[in-house]
Structures are given as C-alpha cells and as structure tokens.
Tab-separated table of C-alpha atoms in Angstrom:
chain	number	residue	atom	x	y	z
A	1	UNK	CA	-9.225	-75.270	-46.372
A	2	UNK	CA	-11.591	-78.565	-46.649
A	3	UNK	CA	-8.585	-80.195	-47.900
A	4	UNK	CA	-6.156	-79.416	-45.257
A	5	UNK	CA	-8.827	-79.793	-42.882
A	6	UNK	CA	-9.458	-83.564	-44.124
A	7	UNK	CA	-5.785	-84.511	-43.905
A	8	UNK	CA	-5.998	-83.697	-40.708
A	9	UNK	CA	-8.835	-86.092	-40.168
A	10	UNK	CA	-7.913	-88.877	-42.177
A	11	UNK	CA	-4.435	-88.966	-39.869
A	12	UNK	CA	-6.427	-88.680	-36.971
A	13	UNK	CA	-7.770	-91.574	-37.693
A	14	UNK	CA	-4.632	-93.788	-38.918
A	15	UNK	CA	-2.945	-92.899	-36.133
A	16	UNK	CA	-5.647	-93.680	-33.596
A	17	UNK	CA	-6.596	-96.913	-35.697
A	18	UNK	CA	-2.896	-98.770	-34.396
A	19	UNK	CA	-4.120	-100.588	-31.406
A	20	UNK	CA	-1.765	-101.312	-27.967
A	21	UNK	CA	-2.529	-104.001	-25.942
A	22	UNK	CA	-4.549	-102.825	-23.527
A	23	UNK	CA	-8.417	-103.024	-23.140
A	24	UNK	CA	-11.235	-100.555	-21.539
A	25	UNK	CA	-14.372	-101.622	-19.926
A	26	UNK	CA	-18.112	-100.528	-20.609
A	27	UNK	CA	-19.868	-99.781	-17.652
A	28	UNK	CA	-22.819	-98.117	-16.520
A	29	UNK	CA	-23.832	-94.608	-15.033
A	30	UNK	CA	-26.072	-93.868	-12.486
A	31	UNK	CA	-28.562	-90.801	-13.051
A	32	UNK	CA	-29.087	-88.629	-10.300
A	33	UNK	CA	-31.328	-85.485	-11.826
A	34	UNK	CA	-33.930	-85.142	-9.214
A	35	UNK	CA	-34.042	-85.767	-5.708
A	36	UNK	CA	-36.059	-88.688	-6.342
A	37	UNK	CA	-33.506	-90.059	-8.022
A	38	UNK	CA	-30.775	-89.533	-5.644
A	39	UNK	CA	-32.876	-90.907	-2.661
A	40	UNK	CA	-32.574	-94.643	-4.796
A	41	UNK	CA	-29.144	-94.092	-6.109
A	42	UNK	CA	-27.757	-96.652	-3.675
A	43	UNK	CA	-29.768	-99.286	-5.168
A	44	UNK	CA	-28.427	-98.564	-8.395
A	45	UNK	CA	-24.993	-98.854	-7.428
A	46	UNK	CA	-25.804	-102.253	-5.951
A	47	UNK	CA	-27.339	-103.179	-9.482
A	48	UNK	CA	-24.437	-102.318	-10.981
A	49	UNK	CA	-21.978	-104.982	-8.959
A	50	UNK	CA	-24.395	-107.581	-9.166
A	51	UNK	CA	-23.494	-106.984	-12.991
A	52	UNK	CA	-20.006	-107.632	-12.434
A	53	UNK	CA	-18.993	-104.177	-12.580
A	54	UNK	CA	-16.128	-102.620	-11.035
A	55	UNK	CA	-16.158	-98.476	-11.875
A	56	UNK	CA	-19.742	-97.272	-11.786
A	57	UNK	CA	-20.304	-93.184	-12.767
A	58	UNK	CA	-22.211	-90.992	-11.084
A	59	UNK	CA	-24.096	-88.391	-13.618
A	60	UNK	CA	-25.029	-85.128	-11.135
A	61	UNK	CA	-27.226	-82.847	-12.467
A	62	UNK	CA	-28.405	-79.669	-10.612
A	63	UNK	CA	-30.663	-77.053	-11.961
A	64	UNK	CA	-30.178	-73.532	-13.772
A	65	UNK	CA	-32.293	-70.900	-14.094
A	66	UNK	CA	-30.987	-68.591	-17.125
A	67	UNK	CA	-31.807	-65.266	-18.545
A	68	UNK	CA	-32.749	-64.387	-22.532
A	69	UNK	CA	-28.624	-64.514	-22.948
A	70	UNK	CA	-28.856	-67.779	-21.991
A	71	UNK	CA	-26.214	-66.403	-18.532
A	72	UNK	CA	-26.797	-68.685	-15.437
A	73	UNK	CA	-28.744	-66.647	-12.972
A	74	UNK	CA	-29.413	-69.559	-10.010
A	75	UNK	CA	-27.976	-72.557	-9.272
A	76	UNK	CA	-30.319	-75.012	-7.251
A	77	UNK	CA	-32.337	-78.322	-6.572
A	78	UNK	CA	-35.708	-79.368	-7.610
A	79	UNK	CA	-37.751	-80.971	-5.297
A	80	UNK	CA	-41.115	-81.763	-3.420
A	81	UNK	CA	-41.767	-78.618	-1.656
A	82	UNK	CA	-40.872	-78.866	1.871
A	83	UNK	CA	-44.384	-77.691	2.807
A	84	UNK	CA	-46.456	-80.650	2.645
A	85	UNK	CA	-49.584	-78.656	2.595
A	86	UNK	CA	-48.557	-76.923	-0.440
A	87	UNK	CA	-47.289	-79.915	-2.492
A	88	UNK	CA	-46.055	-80.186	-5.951
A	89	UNK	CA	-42.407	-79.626	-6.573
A	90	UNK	CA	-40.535	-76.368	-6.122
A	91	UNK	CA	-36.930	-74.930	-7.330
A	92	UNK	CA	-34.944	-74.270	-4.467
A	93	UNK	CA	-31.649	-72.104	-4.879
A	94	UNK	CA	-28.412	-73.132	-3.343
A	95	UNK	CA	-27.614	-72.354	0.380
A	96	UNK	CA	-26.449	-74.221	3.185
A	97	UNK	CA	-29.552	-76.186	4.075
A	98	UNK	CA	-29.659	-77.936	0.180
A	99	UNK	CA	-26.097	-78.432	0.041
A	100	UNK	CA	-26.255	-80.292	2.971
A	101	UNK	CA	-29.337	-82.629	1.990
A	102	UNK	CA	-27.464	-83.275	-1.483
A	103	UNK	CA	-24.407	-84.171	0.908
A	104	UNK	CA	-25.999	-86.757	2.670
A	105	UNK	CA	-27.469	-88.286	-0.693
A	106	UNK	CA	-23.768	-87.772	-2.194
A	107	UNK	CA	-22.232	-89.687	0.684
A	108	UNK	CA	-24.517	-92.703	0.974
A	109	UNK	CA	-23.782	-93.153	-2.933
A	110	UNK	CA	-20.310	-93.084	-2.498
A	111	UNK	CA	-20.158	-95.123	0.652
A	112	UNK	CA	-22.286	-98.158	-1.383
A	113	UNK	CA	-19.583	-97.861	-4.002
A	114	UNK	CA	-16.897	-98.552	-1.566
A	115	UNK	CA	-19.092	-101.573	-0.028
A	116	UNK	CA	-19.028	-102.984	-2.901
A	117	UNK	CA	-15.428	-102.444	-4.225
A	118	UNK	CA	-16.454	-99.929	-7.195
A	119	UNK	CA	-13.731	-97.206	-8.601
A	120	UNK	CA	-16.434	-93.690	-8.656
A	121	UNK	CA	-16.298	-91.630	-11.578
A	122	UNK	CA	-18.556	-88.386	-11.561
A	123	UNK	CA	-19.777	-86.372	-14.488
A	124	UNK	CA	-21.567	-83.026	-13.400
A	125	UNK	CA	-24.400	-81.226	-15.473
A	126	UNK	CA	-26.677	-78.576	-15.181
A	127	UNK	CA	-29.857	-78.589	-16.665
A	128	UNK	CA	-32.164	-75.652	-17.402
A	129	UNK	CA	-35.312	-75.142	-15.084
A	130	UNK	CA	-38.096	-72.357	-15.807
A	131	UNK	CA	-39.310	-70.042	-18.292
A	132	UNK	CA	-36.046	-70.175	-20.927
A	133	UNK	CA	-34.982	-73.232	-21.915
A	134	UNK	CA	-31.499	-74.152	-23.542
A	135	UNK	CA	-29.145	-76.985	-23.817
A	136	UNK	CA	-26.204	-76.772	-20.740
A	137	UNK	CA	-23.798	-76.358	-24.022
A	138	UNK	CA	-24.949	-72.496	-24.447
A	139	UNK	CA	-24.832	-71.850	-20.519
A	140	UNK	CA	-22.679	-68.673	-19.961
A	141	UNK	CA	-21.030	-68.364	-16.786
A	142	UNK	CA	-17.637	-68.259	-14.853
A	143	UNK	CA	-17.363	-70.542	-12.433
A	144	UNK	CA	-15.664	-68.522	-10.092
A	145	UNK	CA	-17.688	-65.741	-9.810
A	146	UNK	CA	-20.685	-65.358	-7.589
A	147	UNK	CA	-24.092	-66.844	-8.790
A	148	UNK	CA	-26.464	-65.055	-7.156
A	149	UNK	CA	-24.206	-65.630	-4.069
A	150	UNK	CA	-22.723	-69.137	-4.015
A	151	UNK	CA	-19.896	-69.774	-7.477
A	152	UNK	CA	-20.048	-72.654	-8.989
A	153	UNK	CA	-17.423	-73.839	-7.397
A	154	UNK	CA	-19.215	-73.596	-3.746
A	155	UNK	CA	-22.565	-74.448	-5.227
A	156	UNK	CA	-21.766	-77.764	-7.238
A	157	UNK	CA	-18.302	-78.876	-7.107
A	158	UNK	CA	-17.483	-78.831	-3.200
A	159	UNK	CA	-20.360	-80.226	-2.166
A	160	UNK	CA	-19.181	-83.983	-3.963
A	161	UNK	CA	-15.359	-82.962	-3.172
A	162	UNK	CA	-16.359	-82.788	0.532
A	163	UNK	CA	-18.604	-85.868	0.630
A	164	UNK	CA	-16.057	-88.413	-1.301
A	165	UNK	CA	-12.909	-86.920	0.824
A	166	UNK	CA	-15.363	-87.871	3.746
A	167	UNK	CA	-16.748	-91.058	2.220
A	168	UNK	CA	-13.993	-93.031	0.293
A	169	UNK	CA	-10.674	-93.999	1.494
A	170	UNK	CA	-7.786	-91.913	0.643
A	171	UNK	CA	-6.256	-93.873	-2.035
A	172	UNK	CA	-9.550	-95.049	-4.044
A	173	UNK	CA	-9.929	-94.607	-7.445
A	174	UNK	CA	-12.115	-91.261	-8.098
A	175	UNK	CA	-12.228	-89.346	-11.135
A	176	UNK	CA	-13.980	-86.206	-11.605
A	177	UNK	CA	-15.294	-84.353	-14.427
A	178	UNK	CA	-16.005	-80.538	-13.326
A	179	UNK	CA	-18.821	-80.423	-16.264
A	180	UNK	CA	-20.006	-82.245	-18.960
A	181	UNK	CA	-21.548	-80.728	-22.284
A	182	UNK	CA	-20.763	-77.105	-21.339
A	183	UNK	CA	-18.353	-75.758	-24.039
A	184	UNK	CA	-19.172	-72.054	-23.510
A	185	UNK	CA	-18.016	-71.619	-19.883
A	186	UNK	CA	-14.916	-73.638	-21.068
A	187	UNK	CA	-13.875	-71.696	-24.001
A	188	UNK	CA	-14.674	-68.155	-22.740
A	189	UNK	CA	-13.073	-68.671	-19.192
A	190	UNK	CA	-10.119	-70.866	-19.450
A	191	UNK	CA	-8.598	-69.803	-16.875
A	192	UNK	CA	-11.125	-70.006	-13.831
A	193	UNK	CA	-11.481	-73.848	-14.814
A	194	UNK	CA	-7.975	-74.517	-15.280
A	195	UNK	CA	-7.687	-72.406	-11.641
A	196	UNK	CA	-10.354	-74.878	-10.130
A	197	UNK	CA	-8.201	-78.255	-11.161
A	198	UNK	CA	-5.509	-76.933	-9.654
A	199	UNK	CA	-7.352	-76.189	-6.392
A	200	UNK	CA	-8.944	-79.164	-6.326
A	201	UNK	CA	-5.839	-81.383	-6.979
A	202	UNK	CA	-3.511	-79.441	-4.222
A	203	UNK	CA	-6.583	-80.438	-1.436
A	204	UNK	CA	-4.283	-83.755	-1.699
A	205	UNK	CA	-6.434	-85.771	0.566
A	206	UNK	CA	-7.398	-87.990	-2.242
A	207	UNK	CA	-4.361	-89.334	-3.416
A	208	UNK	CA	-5.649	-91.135	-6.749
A	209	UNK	CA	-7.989	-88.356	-7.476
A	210	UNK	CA	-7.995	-87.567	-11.033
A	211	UNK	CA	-9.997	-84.039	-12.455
A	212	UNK	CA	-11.180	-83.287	-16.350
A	213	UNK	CA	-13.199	-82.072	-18.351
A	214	UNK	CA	-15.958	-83.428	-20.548
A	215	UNK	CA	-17.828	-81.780	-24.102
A	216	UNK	CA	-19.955	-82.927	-26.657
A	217	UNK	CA	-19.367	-84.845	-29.691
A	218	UNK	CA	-19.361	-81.953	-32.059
A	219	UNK	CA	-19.627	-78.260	-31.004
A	220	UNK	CA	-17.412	-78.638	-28.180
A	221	UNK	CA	-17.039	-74.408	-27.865
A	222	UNK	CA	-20.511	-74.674	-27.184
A	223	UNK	CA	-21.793	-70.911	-28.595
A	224	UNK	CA	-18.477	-68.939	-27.637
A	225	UNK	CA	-16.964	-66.763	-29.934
A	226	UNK	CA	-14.193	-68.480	-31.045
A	227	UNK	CA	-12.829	-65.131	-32.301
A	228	UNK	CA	-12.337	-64.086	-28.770
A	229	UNK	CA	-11.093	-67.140	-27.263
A	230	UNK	CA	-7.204	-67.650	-25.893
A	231	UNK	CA	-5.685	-70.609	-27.584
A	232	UNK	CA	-2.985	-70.692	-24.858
A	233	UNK	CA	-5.055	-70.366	-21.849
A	234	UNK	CA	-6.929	-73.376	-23.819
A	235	UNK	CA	-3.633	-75.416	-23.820
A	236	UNK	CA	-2.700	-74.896	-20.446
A	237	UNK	CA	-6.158	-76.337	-19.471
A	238	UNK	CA	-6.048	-79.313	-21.533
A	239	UNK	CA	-2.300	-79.710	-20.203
A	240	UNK	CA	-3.618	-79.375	-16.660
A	241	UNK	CA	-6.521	-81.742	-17.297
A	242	UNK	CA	-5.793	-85.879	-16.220
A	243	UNK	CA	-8.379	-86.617	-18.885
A	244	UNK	CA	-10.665	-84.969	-21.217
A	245	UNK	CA	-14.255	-86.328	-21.482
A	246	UNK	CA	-17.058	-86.611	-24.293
A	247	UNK	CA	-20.360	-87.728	-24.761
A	248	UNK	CA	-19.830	-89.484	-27.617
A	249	UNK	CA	-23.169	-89.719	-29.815
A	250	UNK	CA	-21.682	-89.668	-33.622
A	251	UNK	CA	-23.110	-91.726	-36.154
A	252	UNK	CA	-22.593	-94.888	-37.199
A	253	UNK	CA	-22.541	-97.390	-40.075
A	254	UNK	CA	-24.892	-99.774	-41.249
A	255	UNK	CA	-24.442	-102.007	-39.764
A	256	UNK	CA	-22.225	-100.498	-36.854
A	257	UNK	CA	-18.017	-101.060	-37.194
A	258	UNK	CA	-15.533	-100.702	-34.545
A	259	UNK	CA	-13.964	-98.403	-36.885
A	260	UNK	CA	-16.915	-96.151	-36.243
A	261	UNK	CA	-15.483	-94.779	-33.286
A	262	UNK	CA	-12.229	-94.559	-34.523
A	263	UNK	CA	-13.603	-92.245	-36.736
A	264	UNK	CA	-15.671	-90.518	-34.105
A	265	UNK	CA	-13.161	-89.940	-31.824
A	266	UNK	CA	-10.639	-87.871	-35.302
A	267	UNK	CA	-13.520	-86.155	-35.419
A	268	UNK	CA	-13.675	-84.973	-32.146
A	269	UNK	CA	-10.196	-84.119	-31.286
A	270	UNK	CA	-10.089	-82.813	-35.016
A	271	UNK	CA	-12.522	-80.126	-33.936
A	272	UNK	CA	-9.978	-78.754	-31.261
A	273	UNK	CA	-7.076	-78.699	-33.904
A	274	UNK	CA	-9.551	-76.769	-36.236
A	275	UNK	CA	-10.612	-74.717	-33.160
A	276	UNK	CA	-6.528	-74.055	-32.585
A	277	UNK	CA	-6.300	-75.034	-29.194
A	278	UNK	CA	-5.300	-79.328	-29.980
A	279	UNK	CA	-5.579	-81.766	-27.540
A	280	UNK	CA	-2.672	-83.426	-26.542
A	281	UNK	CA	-2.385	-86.763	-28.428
A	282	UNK	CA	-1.422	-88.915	-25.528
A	283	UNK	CA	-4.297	-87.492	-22.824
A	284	UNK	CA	-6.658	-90.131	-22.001
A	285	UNK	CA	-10.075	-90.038	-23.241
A	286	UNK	CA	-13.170	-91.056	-21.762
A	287	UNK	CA	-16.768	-91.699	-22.937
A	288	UNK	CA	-18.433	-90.032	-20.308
A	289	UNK	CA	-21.904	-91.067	-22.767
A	290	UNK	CA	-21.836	-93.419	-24.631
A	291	UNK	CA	-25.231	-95.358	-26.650
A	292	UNK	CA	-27.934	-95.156	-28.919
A	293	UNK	CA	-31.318	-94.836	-28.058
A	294	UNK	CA	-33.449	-95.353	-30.694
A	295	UNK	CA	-34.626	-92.231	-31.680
A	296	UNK	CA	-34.006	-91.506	-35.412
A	297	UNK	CA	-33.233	-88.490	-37.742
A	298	UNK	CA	-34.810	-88.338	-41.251
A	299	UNK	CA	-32.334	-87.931	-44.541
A	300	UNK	CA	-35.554	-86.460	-46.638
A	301	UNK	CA	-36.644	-83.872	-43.677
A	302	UNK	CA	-34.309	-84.066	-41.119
A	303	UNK	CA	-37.413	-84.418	-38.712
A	304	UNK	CA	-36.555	-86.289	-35.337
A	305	UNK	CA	-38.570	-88.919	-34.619
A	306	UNK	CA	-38.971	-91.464	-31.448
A	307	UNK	CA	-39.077	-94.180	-32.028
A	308	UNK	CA	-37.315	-94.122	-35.605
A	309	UNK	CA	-39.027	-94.750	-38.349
A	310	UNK	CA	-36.284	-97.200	-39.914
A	311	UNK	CA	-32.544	-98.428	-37.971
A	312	UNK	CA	-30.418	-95.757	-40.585
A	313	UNK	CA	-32.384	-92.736	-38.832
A	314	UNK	CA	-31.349	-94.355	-35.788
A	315	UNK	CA	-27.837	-94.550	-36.452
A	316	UNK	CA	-27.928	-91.380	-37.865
A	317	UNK	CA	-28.878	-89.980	-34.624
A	318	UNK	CA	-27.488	-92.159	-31.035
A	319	UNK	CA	-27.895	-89.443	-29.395
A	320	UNK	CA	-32.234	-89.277	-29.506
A	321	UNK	CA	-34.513	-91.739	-27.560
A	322	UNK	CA	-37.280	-92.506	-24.899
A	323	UNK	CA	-36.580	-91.359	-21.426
A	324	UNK	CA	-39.406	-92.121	-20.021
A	325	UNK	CA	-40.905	-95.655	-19.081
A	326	UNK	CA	-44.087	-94.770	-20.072
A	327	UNK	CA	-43.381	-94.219	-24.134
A	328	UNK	CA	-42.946	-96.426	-27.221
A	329	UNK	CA	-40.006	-99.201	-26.700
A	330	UNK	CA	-37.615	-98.439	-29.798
A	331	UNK	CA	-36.006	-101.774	-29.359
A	332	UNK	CA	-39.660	-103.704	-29.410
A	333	UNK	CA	-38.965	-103.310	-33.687
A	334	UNK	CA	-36.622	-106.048	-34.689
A	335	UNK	CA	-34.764	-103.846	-37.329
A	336	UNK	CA	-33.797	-101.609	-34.234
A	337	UNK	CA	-33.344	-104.601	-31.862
A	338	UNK	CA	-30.665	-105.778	-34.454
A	339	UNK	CA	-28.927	-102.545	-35.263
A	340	UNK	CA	-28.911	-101.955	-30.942
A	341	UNK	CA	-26.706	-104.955	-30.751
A	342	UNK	CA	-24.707	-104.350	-33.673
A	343	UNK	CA	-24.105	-100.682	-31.999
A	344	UNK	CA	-23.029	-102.188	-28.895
A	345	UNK	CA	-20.566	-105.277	-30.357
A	346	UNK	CA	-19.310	-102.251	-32.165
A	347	UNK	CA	-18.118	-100.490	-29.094
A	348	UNK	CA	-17.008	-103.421	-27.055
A	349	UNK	CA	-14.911	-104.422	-30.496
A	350	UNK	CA	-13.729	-100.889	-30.111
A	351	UNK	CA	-12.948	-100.877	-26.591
A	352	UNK	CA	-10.742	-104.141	-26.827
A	353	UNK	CA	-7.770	-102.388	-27.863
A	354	UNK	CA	-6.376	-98.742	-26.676
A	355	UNK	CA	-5.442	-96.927	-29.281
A	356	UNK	CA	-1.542	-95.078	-29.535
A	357	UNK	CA	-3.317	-91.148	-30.365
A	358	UNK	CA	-6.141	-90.285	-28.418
A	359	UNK	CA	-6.680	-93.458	-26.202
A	360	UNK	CA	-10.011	-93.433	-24.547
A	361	UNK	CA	-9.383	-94.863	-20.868
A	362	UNK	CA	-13.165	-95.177	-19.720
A	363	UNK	CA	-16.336	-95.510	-21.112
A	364	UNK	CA	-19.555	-95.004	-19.555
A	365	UNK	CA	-22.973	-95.796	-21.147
A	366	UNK	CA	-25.697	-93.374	-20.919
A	367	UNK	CA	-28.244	-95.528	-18.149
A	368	UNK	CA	-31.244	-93.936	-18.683
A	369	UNK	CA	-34.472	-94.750	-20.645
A	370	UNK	CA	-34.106	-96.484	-24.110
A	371	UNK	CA	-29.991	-95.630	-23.909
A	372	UNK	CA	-29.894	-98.309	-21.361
A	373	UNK	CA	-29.852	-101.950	-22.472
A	374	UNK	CA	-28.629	-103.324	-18.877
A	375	UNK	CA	-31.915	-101.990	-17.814
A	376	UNK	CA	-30.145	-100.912	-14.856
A	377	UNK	CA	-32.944	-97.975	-14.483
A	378	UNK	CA	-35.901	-99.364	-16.532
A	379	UNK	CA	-35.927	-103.175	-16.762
A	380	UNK	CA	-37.884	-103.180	-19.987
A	381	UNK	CA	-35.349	-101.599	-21.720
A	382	UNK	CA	-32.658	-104.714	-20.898
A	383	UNK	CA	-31.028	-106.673	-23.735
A	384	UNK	CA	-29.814	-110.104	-22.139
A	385	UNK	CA	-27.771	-110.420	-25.417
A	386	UNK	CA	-26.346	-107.233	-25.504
A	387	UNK	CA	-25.981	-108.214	-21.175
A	388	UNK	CA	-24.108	-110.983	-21.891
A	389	UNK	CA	-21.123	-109.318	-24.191
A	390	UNK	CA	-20.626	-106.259	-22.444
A	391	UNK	CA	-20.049	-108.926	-19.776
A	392	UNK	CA	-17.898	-111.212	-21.298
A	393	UNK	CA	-15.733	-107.917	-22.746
A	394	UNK	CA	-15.304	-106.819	-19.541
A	395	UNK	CA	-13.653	-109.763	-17.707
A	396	UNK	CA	-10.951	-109.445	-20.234
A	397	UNK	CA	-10.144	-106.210	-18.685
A	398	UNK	CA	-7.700	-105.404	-16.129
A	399	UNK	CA	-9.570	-104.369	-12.920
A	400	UNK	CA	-9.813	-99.951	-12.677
A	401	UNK	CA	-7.474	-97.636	-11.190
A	402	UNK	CA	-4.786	-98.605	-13.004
C-alpha cells in the first residue's frame, strides 16, 4: 500500500513539475472576523492598490456555536452589544436585522474594490464562539438544512451573493469559495454543496462569477467517515466546482525551494486519490492561504512554540504564528527574518510558471498578524524586501480575470 501510494505521489509531482508559460500573482487578503474589522475593511482594500495589486480576497468569517458533537447549532455575528449601557461584546444569531448590517459592510468593501479596479475573490469561514471549541474542519452540518432557522445558505452565502450582484458590475471578475477549511460538511453532504453551486451559478446576473471550494492542506475530509462517504457524489462536486481551493501551510525545506510547493500541492491532490474521490487534473487551483508565520514545531517534543525557537521549527510548521500586535515579532530574529524571505522567493519562484497537472490559478497570502509581511494589517510585521519581490513578480503577470 505505501508503495503504490508513493507512486502516486512521486507522479504527482513530475507531472505538476513541467511548467507552461503562464504566471500567477501573490496578493493579499483582507480579514474580516469581527465587526470591527469589517467597519475598516475599505481601508484595507485601498492599501492593497496602493501596492499595485489588482485581485484582493476577502476572508469572511462568521461565528458558530456547536454542541459536544462538534454539530453547528447557531450561526451569527459577534459584536459590541447594541445596548450601550450594557457594553462588552455579545453573540448575536442570524436574522434579518444582522444580515442586513453585514450587507452594508459587504457592499462598501466591494464597491472600494471596484473604485479601484480590483478582481474580488471571497473565502468564507466559520469560527467557533462559546463554551466548545473546535477547528471549522470538524464542523458538522448540511448546508441546506435549517440552523436554528436560517441554512447556511440564507445565513452566510446570500448575504455576499446579494451585496456583490448589487455592488459590482455584471461582468467583473468575482470568485467565490462557499467555505474554506471545512472538510466534514463537504465529504458527508456532497450533494447539498454541489446543489448550492448550481443555484448560485444559474442566478446568472454575474456573468464572470466563478464558485469552489476550498480545504486544508492535509485532512481535507475533515473528521468524516470516509467509510460512509459517496465517491461519486464527490466527483460530481469537484466536476461542478470552477476551482478547488486550499490553504496551503505544508512544510518546507531549508532553505525554502520552489519545488516545495510542487511537492505540496502532490500531496494535496494525492490525498483525494487516496481518499477515492480524485480531483480532476486540469481544475484550477488556488491558494486561498498561503505563508508562514513564524511559529515553530519541535522535532524532539513536537511542542508548538511562538515565536520558534530555531527557522527548521518554523518551516516545519507555516501554518503557526502571532496574531496579535501585541506579542513577540518572529521576524525581529535574523535566522527567521532570513528563512521568511527565502519562504516567500520560494513561492513567487513557484508562482512564475503554471504547472500542466494541478495548476494553481490564484494565490492569496494569509494578511493577518506575523503571516503578513506587506503589513497590510499590522505595519510592524512588513518586510520591504520581501515588498519589493512580490512586487516585481507580479508585474510580470497578466492582469486577473483572465
């Protein structure tokens, strides 16, 4: 079994290591996790062009509250409480009255893209808020079905359809990602995602609209039983899919190679051969997160620690760093400084050349907290080397929506 399952690998990756001619860009994301985000998203977006950019991505992330089987019970916002006598912040579920303030955030993001002549890509999460605590991977749910009143669908997804049909003209560039990093919902209800694609697509009012779906690196079924999965309802939604997305935190060399993500990306559609449901070899990719933040993952304990205690433990590990503004600056040790650039030459090397198998088509990094060397969010975490290449790669590129 390892050996048949390491052929299939190692063509993977000679197949996907023939370049074409073509070239992707790097380009940023813009967080919007809390309302206070959202409220400054516009300035973001503005960052982004003054960087020369020309596709920004729009990370969404609404809350969950989830019972001891880990099943979505609410979908909401969380926010300052609307009773300024009470303060603090408060969870407050989905209805008309928060779809219609994340609306009006939604459509003054989208409208500054346009302004400023930006192709929108959106990646939706959900995050978990209250007593039980789990990664959005393990979230069971069908989108379809009522969630304590609203689906998924009415709760998260129509809300941006809506504002961008309203926003953007019909024949911009927008790409959509129905969820990111939630491989359970996928794998146990096929069918009710491959359903909302198709609903979304025959809307027709947004003529260059393009709909996936995006999973983690590794563990991409998430905690489904794989057992009890449909490998053809699983084909027909990867068939029906214009892309599929990943956040794409494997490890790297030392010091980082192109050929890194060559690898990365065998292993990840590998996964979906082993799984028996492959993806096919010509969809488009994208790197819906991409970076390294600095974090670091022991070989002796297998402890994570932030910031890392050498650069291997941090590329061990891309996917752990600093968040928050207020916490130790990885990148402030030179070994990490060095293997941060390395990392991102890596991917821009990468990202020069499409690939025949597999091609990824967009790549996104993760702006946010020690993942962001643009300091597009945090300016103290800006690399004007690291600046200056991603820049120089990307006026090579064709402009998006090609």
């Amino acid at each position: 079994m390892f050996v048949r399952i390491f052929s299939i690998l190692i063509c993977l990756f000679a197949f996907a290591a023939v370049p074409l001619s073509a070239a992707t860009t790097l380009d940023p994301m813009v967080a919007l996790f809390h309302k206070w985000q959202m409220k400054d998203a516009a300035v973001m977006v503005e960052k982004a062009a003054e960087g020369g950019h020309k596709h920004v991505q729009f990370c969404i992330a609404l809350q969950a509250q989830l019972d001891l089987q880990h099943r979505v019970k609410v979908i909401g916002l969380y926010r300052e409480n609307r009773d300024p006598a009470a303060g603090g912040n408060v969870f407050y579920p989905s209805d008309s009255e928060v779809i219609s303030e994340l609306k009006n955030y939604y459509t003054t993001c989208f409208s500054k893209a346009v302004e400023k002549k930006l192709a929108i890509s959106v990646l939706l999460h959900l995050n978990a808020h209250g007593e039980i605590q789990e990664w959005r991977n393990h979230y069971d749910f069908d989108p379809l079905l009522p969630i304590s009143g609203m689906t998924y669908e009415e709760s998260v997804l129509l809300p941006i359809v809506e504002s961008l049909e309203a926003t953007v003209p019909a024949d911009w560039p927008v790409e959509l990602s129905l969820q990111g990093e939630m491989g359970t919902t996928v794998f146990k209800y096929p069918d009710s995602w491959r359903i909302l694609i198709e609903r979304l697509r025959s809307r027709g009012k947004l003529s260059r609209a393009r709909f996936g779906l995006s999973f983690n690196y590794q563990g991409v079924a998430g905690s489904a039983n794989v057992a009890e999965t449909d490998p053809a309802a699983l084909k027909k939604l990867w068939d029906a899919c214009d892309f599929i997305g990943v956040s794409m935190y494997q490890r790297v060399s030392m010091p980082p190679r192109s050929e890194d993500f060559d690898l990365a990306v065998g292993l990840f559609a590998g996964e979906f051969i082993g799984l028996g449901c492959p993806l096919p070899s010509a969809k488009p990719i994208h790197f819906v997160e991409v970076g390294i933040g600095g974090g670091g993952l022991s070989d002796t304990d297998w402890k994570p620690r932030i910031p890392a205690t050498n650069a291997a433990d941090a590329a061990r590990a891309p996917y752990l760093g600093s968040p928050s503004a207020t916490e130790v600056d990885p990148w402030s040790d030179p070994a990490l400084k060095s293997l941060r650039n390395g990392y991102h030459r890596a991917l821009c090397y990468y990202l020069a050349d499409t690939r025949q198998r597999h091609p990824v088509q967009r790549a996104f990094l993760w702006s946010f907290g020690s993942w962001d060397p643009q300091g597009l969010g945090e300016a103290r975490f800006a690399d004007n080397d690291i600046i200056r290449f991603i820049s120089e790669h990307n006026r090579k590129v064709p402009g998006p929506g090609s």
